[in-house]
Amino acid sequence: MAHCHSERSEESLFVFGAASATLSSRAKLLPWGHDISRPYGVMYLAAMSSVENPTEKTLAELRVRTPESVTSLFAELREKANKEQRRIEKAEQFEQFRVKWVGRKSGILTQVTDNWLKPADAGLKRIVGQALNEFRNHLQSLVEQARQDLDARATQVADTRERVDLSLPGVIRPIGSRHLIRQVFQEIEDIFFSIGFSVVEGPEIETPYYNFEALNIPEFHPVRDDMDTFYIDLPKGAPVPLLLRTHTSPMQIRTMEKHKPPVRVIVPGKVYRRDNPDATHSFMFHQVEGLAVDTDITFCDFTGTIEYFVKQFFGPSVKTRFRPSYFPFTEPSVEFDASCPFCGGTGTAAAGGTCSKCKGAAWIELFGAGMVDPAVYGFVNYDAKKVSGFAFGIGIDRLAMLKYGIDDIQVFFQNDVRFLRQFP
Ligand code: PHE
């Protein structure tokens, strides 16, 4: 029995007999005790429990010879596995458990196959085989269960960490407001909506054809000089030059190309000119183009529409007038003025003295417009003999400055919240 008394290392206890096990619990170790007729069973059992790695020995070496003792032997092994599995708390422990019990190379399951089953006596082989199958299934479910428990635990930990406390006050983020320019766009759109116009938008990068030629501004026409234009650097051999549109008028052409008359649109958008920045100039500013074309539109419809718009925008007491002007794509062309809304069109400030807004002129220049030049219809396949219409181009920044008493166009682009907050 020398092998039974080999050193009682801690490891052997771990494998097959917890150090904390009491004698009475060890009494369950009876399996191999049954086979040997020893008078001092308890003492013997204590010794057997310290058998180092019994799965490294054959059944014959363990002196297991009956089916009952085989069953008990497996039951004991199973109990050990159960106990160890219950102690798993971490992934590393799980891995240790898995390798120790079902690891292919030297796991206990493999040992049992090699040491208990293979060399078993013919009489025991069947029962050992059966017990081994059950044991294997049992181990597999232990491993699987442990894996699931670990997963569930990990999820639980993550859930706790990430739990959202719905009773906490939220983060209050200040909501911005629309930029004043946007608000003015909206005001103007609403006014024109109400009289049957619709809104279209177009590209900010244009071809010279739409920005100039089709608007009756041929190359070398002197008005091109007024519109110091940003051309885009293109690779050599690019099919057409491109530029940043200098006005929203190209959309007159694009709209008429697409739609047969009647046409009634407004076009809000950004435009670009190579102007040096000062209180009234910016390299980028905003326009709302207007275009109405039908078979019977008169100059009266034109001025009536503009008058309606100006009264809606500045107030019913504001009067309009127009002066002759020049644009290549309108004929006749006009410049609209409004009676100064600040001094009531008197040129005199309420507190006396000259009105600072109109500089005493009583009128304020608003925007350019005119009846669509018949030459333009030629570019869009409209019959110039049948249709007529008007167009206008409102500078939004200028209008916003007038209406809201802003004296420097640059504040629109500086994004200073002290300015923006005044127009919530
Ligand atoms: N496009 C012209 C400009 O930017 C304004 C305009 C538009 C004039 C439509 C007449 C008709 O100056």
Short mmCIF file of C-alpha atoms in Angstrom, two decimals, residues 38-289:
data_model
loop_
_atom_site.label_atom_id
_atom_site.label_comp_id
_atom_site.label_asym_id
_atom_site.label_seq_id
_atom_site.Cartn_x
_atom_site.Cartn_y
_atom_site.Cartn_z
CA ARG A 38 -9.49 -4.08 6.09
CA PRO A 39 -10.63 -4.02 9.67
CA TYR A 40 -9.99 -0.33 10.25
CA GLY A 41 -12.05 1.05 7.45
CA VAL A 42 -11.96 4.63 8.61
CA MET A 43 -8.25 4.76 8.84
CA TYR A 44 -7.98 3.15 5.47
CA LEU A 45 -10.37 5.64 3.94
CA ALA A 46 -8.41 8.52 5.32
CA ALA A 47 -5.43 7.08 3.59
CA MET A 48 -7.29 6.49 0.33
CA SER A 49 -8.54 10.03 0.25
CA SER A 50 -5.01 11.12 -0.02
CA VAL A 51 -4.28 8.93 -3.00
CA GLU A 52 -2.45 11.27 -5.27
CA ASN A 53 -4.28 11.65 -8.54
CA PRO A 54 -6.24 8.41 -8.51
CA THR A 55 -7.13 8.97 -12.14
CA GLU A 56 -3.47 8.41 -12.93
CA LYS A 57 -3.83 4.89 -11.66
CA THR A 58 -5.67 1.92 -13.10
CA LEU A 59 -8.72 0.45 -11.46
CA ALA A 60 -6.66 -2.60 -10.64
CA GLU A 61 -4.12 -0.42 -8.87
CA LEU A 62 -6.95 1.24 -7.01
CA ARG A 63 -8.36 -2.22 -6.32
CA VAL A 64 -11.73 -1.35 -7.67
CA ARG A 65 -13.34 -4.57 -8.77
CA THR A 66 -17.13 -4.38 -8.60
CA PRO A 67 -19.69 -2.44 -10.61
CA GLU A 68 -20.91 -0.74 -7.41
CA SER A 69 -17.49 0.52 -6.59
CA VAL A 70 -17.04 1.75 -10.14
CA THR A 71 -20.27 3.70 -9.76
CA SER A 72 -19.18 5.12 -6.44
CA LEU A 73 -15.78 5.98 -7.81
CA PHE A 74 -17.37 8.02 -10.59
CA ALA A 75 -19.87 9.54 -8.17
CA GLU A 76 -17.01 10.79 -6.06
CA LEU A 77 -15.22 12.23 -9.07
CA ARG A 78 -18.39 13.92 -10.13
CA GLU A 79 -18.86 15.43 -6.70
CA LYS A 80 -15.35 16.88 -6.88
CA ALA A 81 -16.05 18.39 -10.24
CA ASN A 82 -19.31 19.88 -8.98
CA LYS A 83 -17.56 21.45 -6.02
CA GLU A 84 -14.82 22.97 -8.10
CA GLN A 85 -17.22 24.24 -10.67
CA ARG A 86 -19.21 26.05 -7.99
CA ARG A 87 -16.09 27.91 -6.92
CA ILE A 88 -15.54 29.44 -10.36
CA GLU A 89 -15.78 33.20 -10.23
CA LYS A 90 -13.44 34.48 -12.86
CA ALA A 91 -12.58 33.68 -16.43
CA GLU A 92 -9.11 32.38 -15.44
CA GLN A 93 -10.65 29.98 -12.94
CA PHE A 94 -13.04 28.80 -15.56
CA GLU A 95 -10.18 28.15 -17.93
CA GLN A 96 -8.24 26.26 -15.26
CA PHE A 97 -11.28 24.16 -14.51
CA ARG A 98 -11.90 23.39 -18.14
CA VAL A 99 -8.31 22.39 -18.85
CA LYS A 100 -8.05 20.32 -15.70
CA TRP A 101 -11.20 18.33 -16.33
CA VAL A 102 -11.74 18.12 -20.04
CA GLY A 103 -8.40 19.30 -21.43
CA ARG A 104 -7.56 16.96 -24.28
CA LYS A 105 -3.94 16.21 -23.40
CA SER A 106 -3.95 15.49 -19.70
CA GLY A 107 -7.39 16.41 -18.46
CA ILE A 108 -8.98 14.12 -15.91
CA LEU A 109 -11.46 12.90 -18.50
CA THR A 110 -8.59 11.74 -20.70
CA GLN A 111 -6.87 10.12 -17.74
CA VAL A 112 -10.02 8.26 -16.83
CA THR A 113 -10.30 7.00 -20.38
CA ASP A 114 -6.67 5.96 -20.54
CA ASN A 115 -6.24 4.60 -17.02
CA TRP A 116 -9.65 3.39 -15.96
CA LEU A 117 -11.43 2.37 -19.11
CA LYS A 118 -8.78 1.09 -21.50
CA PRO A 119 -6.99 -1.32 -19.17
CA ALA A 120 -10.20 -2.32 -17.34
CA ASP A 121 -10.96 -6.00 -16.91
CA ALA A 122 -13.39 -7.36 -19.45
CA GLY A 123 -15.97 -7.79 -16.70
CA LEU A 124 -15.91 -4.12 -15.76
CA LYS A 125 -15.34 -2.54 -19.11
CA ARG A 126 -18.99 -2.06 -20.00
CA ILE A 127 -19.93 -0.45 -16.71
CA VAL A 128 -16.82 1.77 -16.77
CA GLY A 129 -17.61 2.79 -20.33
CA GLN A 130 -21.16 3.70 -19.39
CA ALA A 131 -20.10 5.62 -16.30
CA LEU A 132 -17.46 7.41 -18.33
CA ASN A 133 -20.04 8.51 -20.92
CA GLU A 134 -22.30 9.87 -18.24
CA PHE A 135 -19.34 11.53 -16.58
CA ARG A 136 -18.28 13.12 -19.86
CA ASN A 137 -21.77 14.49 -20.44
CA HIS A 138 -21.87 15.74 -16.91
CA LEU A 139 -18.53 17.54 -17.28
CA GLN A 140 -19.65 19.09 -20.52
CA SER A 141 -22.75 20.49 -18.94
CA LEU A 142 -20.70 21.74 -15.98
CA VAL A 143 -18.37 23.57 -18.35
CA GLU A 144 -21.26 24.96 -20.35
CA GLN A 145 -23.12 26.06 -17.24
CA ALA A 146 -20.03 27.76 -15.88
CA ARG A 147 -19.52 29.55 -19.16
CA GLN A 148 -23.09 30.82 -19.13
CA ASP A 149 -22.85 31.88 -15.50
CA LEU A 150 -19.71 33.83 -16.24
CA ASP A 151 -21.32 35.51 -19.24
CA ALA A 152 -24.39 36.38 -17.23
CA ARG A 153 -22.23 37.75 -14.46
CA ALA A 154 -20.23 39.87 -16.93
CA THR A 155 -23.43 41.23 -18.44
CA GLN A 156 -24.77 41.99 -15.00
CA VAL A 157 -21.58 43.83 -14.04
CA ALA A 158 -21.68 45.81 -17.28
CA ASP A 159 -25.35 46.60 -16.78
CA THR A 160 -24.76 47.88 -13.29
CA ARG A 161 -21.90 49.99 -14.45
CA GLU A 162 -23.85 51.44 -17.32
CA ARG A 163 -27.16 51.79 -15.61
CA VAL A 164 -28.93 54.99 -16.50
CA ASP A 165 -30.55 56.80 -13.66
CA LEU A 166 -33.63 58.24 -15.26
CA SER A 167 -34.36 60.33 -12.21
CA LEU A 168 -31.21 62.41 -12.69
CA PRO A 169 -31.78 65.82 -14.20
CA GLY A 170 -30.69 65.87 -17.83
CA VAL A 171 -27.90 67.89 -19.33
CA ILE A 172 -29.51 71.07 -20.48
CA ARG A 173 -28.03 72.11 -23.75
CA PRO A 174 -28.86 75.59 -24.89
CA ILE A 175 -30.77 75.46 -28.12
CA GLY A 176 -29.45 77.84 -30.72
CA SER A 177 -31.63 80.09 -32.78
CA ARG A 178 -31.82 80.78 -36.47
CA HIS A 179 -29.31 83.26 -37.74
CA LEU A 180 -30.86 86.62 -38.50
CA ILE A 181 -30.13 86.13 -42.19
CA ARG A 182 -32.08 82.86 -42.11
CA GLN A 183 -34.93 84.59 -40.33
CA VAL A 184 -35.07 87.30 -42.96
CA PHE A 185 -34.98 84.68 -45.73
CA GLN A 186 -37.95 83.07 -44.02
CA GLU A 187 -39.86 86.35 -43.73
CA ILE A 188 -39.34 87.05 -47.41
CA GLU A 189 -40.25 83.51 -48.43
CA ASP A 190 -43.47 83.72 -46.42
CA ILE A 191 -44.47 86.95 -48.12
CA PHE A 192 -43.92 85.57 -51.60
CA PHE A 193 -45.50 82.23 -50.71
CA SER A 194 -48.65 84.11 -49.87
CA ILE A 195 -48.88 85.43 -53.43
CA GLY A 196 -48.19 82.18 -55.22
CA PHE A 197 -44.42 82.03 -55.59
CA SER A 198 -42.48 78.88 -54.84
CA VAL A 199 -38.91 78.51 -53.60
CA VAL A 200 -36.10 76.96 -55.62
CA GLU A 201 -32.40 76.77 -54.89
CA GLY A 202 -29.43 76.39 -57.17
CA PRO A 203 -25.70 75.75 -57.27
CA GLU A 204 -23.22 78.23 -55.82
CA ILE A 205 -20.61 77.04 -58.29
CA GLU A 206 -21.71 78.07 -61.75
CA THR A 207 -20.54 78.15 -65.32
CA PRO A 208 -20.02 81.48 -67.10
CA TYR A 209 -22.90 80.48 -69.33
CA TYR A 210 -25.49 80.61 -66.55
CA ASN A 211 -23.88 83.40 -64.59
CA PHE A 212 -23.34 85.65 -67.63
CA GLU A 213 -23.99 84.57 -71.20
CA ALA A 214 -27.54 83.29 -70.91
CA LEU A 215 -28.33 86.43 -68.92
CA ASN A 216 -27.42 88.44 -71.97
CA ILE A 217 -23.97 89.33 -70.64
CA PRO A 218 -21.57 88.23 -73.39
CA GLU A 219 -17.85 87.92 -72.84
CA PHE A 220 -16.16 91.34 -72.78
CA HIS A 221 -19.44 93.01 -71.81
CA PRO A 222 -18.40 95.84 -69.46
CA VAL A 223 -20.81 94.82 -66.65
CA ARG A 224 -18.68 91.76 -66.03
CA ASP A 225 -16.20 94.22 -64.59
CA ASP A 226 -18.70 95.21 -61.89
CA MET A 227 -18.93 91.66 -60.75
CA ASP A 228 -15.37 90.95 -59.71
CA THR A 229 -15.70 87.26 -59.94
CA PHE A 230 -14.04 84.38 -58.14
CA TYR A 231 -13.02 81.84 -60.76
CA ILE A 232 -12.11 78.38 -59.59
CA ASP A 233 -8.63 77.05 -60.32
CA LEU A 234 -9.23 74.02 -62.49
CA PRO A 235 -6.75 71.55 -63.92
CA LYS A 236 -5.57 72.35 -67.44
CA GLY A 237 -7.97 71.02 -70.06
CA ALA A 238 -11.09 71.31 -67.87
CA PRO A 239 -14.07 71.49 -70.26
CA VAL A 240 -15.56 74.74 -68.87
CA PRO A 241 -14.39 77.40 -66.46
CA LEU A 242 -16.23 77.46 -63.14
CA LEU A 243 -16.93 80.37 -60.84
CA LEU A 244 -18.70 81.23 -57.64
CA ARG A 245 -21.99 82.76 -58.74
CA THR A 246 -21.98 86.52 -58.43
CA HIS A 247 -25.76 86.70 -58.15
CA THR A 248 -28.75 84.37 -57.90
CA SER A 249 -29.88 85.33 -61.43
CA PRO A 250 -28.43 82.14 -63.04
CA MET A 251 -31.41 80.40 -61.46
CA GLN A 252 -33.69 82.43 -63.72
CA ILE A 253 -32.16 80.55 -66.63
CA ARG A 254 -32.08 77.17 -64.92
CA THR A 255 -35.71 77.53 -63.90
CA MET A 256 -36.96 78.55 -67.33
CA GLU A 257 -34.92 75.79 -68.98
CA LYS A 258 -36.79 73.27 -66.87
CA HIS A 259 -40.30 74.72 -66.73
CA LYS A 260 -42.65 76.09 -69.30
CA PRO A 261 -44.46 79.32 -68.39
CA PRO A 262 -46.15 80.27 -66.14
CA VAL A 263 -43.17 80.49 -63.78
CA ARG A 264 -43.26 82.14 -60.38
CA VAL A 265 -40.23 81.43 -58.20
CA ILE A 266 -37.99 83.00 -55.64
CA VAL A 267 -34.41 81.84 -55.12
CA PRO A 268 -32.75 82.43 -51.76
CA GLY A 269 -29.02 81.82 -51.61
CA LYS A 270 -25.43 82.88 -51.17
CA VAL A 271 -23.51 84.86 -53.75
CA TYR A 272 -19.83 85.81 -54.01
CA ARG A 273 -17.95 88.83 -55.24
CA ARG A 274 -14.37 89.89 -54.94
CA ASP A 275 -15.24 92.85 -52.70
CA ASN A 276 -13.02 94.10 -49.91
CA PRO A 277 -14.78 93.77 -46.57
CA ASP A 278 -16.10 96.94 -44.99
CA ALA A 279 -19.30 97.98 -43.21
CA THR A 280 -21.41 97.37 -46.32
CA HIS A 281 -19.35 94.85 -48.34
CA SER A 282 -18.45 91.23 -47.91
CA PHE A 283 -16.97 88.67 -50.30
CA MET A 284 -20.05 86.57 -49.62
CA PHE A 285 -23.57 87.82 -49.10
CA HIS A 286 -27.16 86.77 -49.67
CA GLN A 287 -29.79 87.40 -52.27
CA VAL A 288 -33.34 86.41 -53.00
CA GLU A 289 -33.94 86.30 -56.73
#
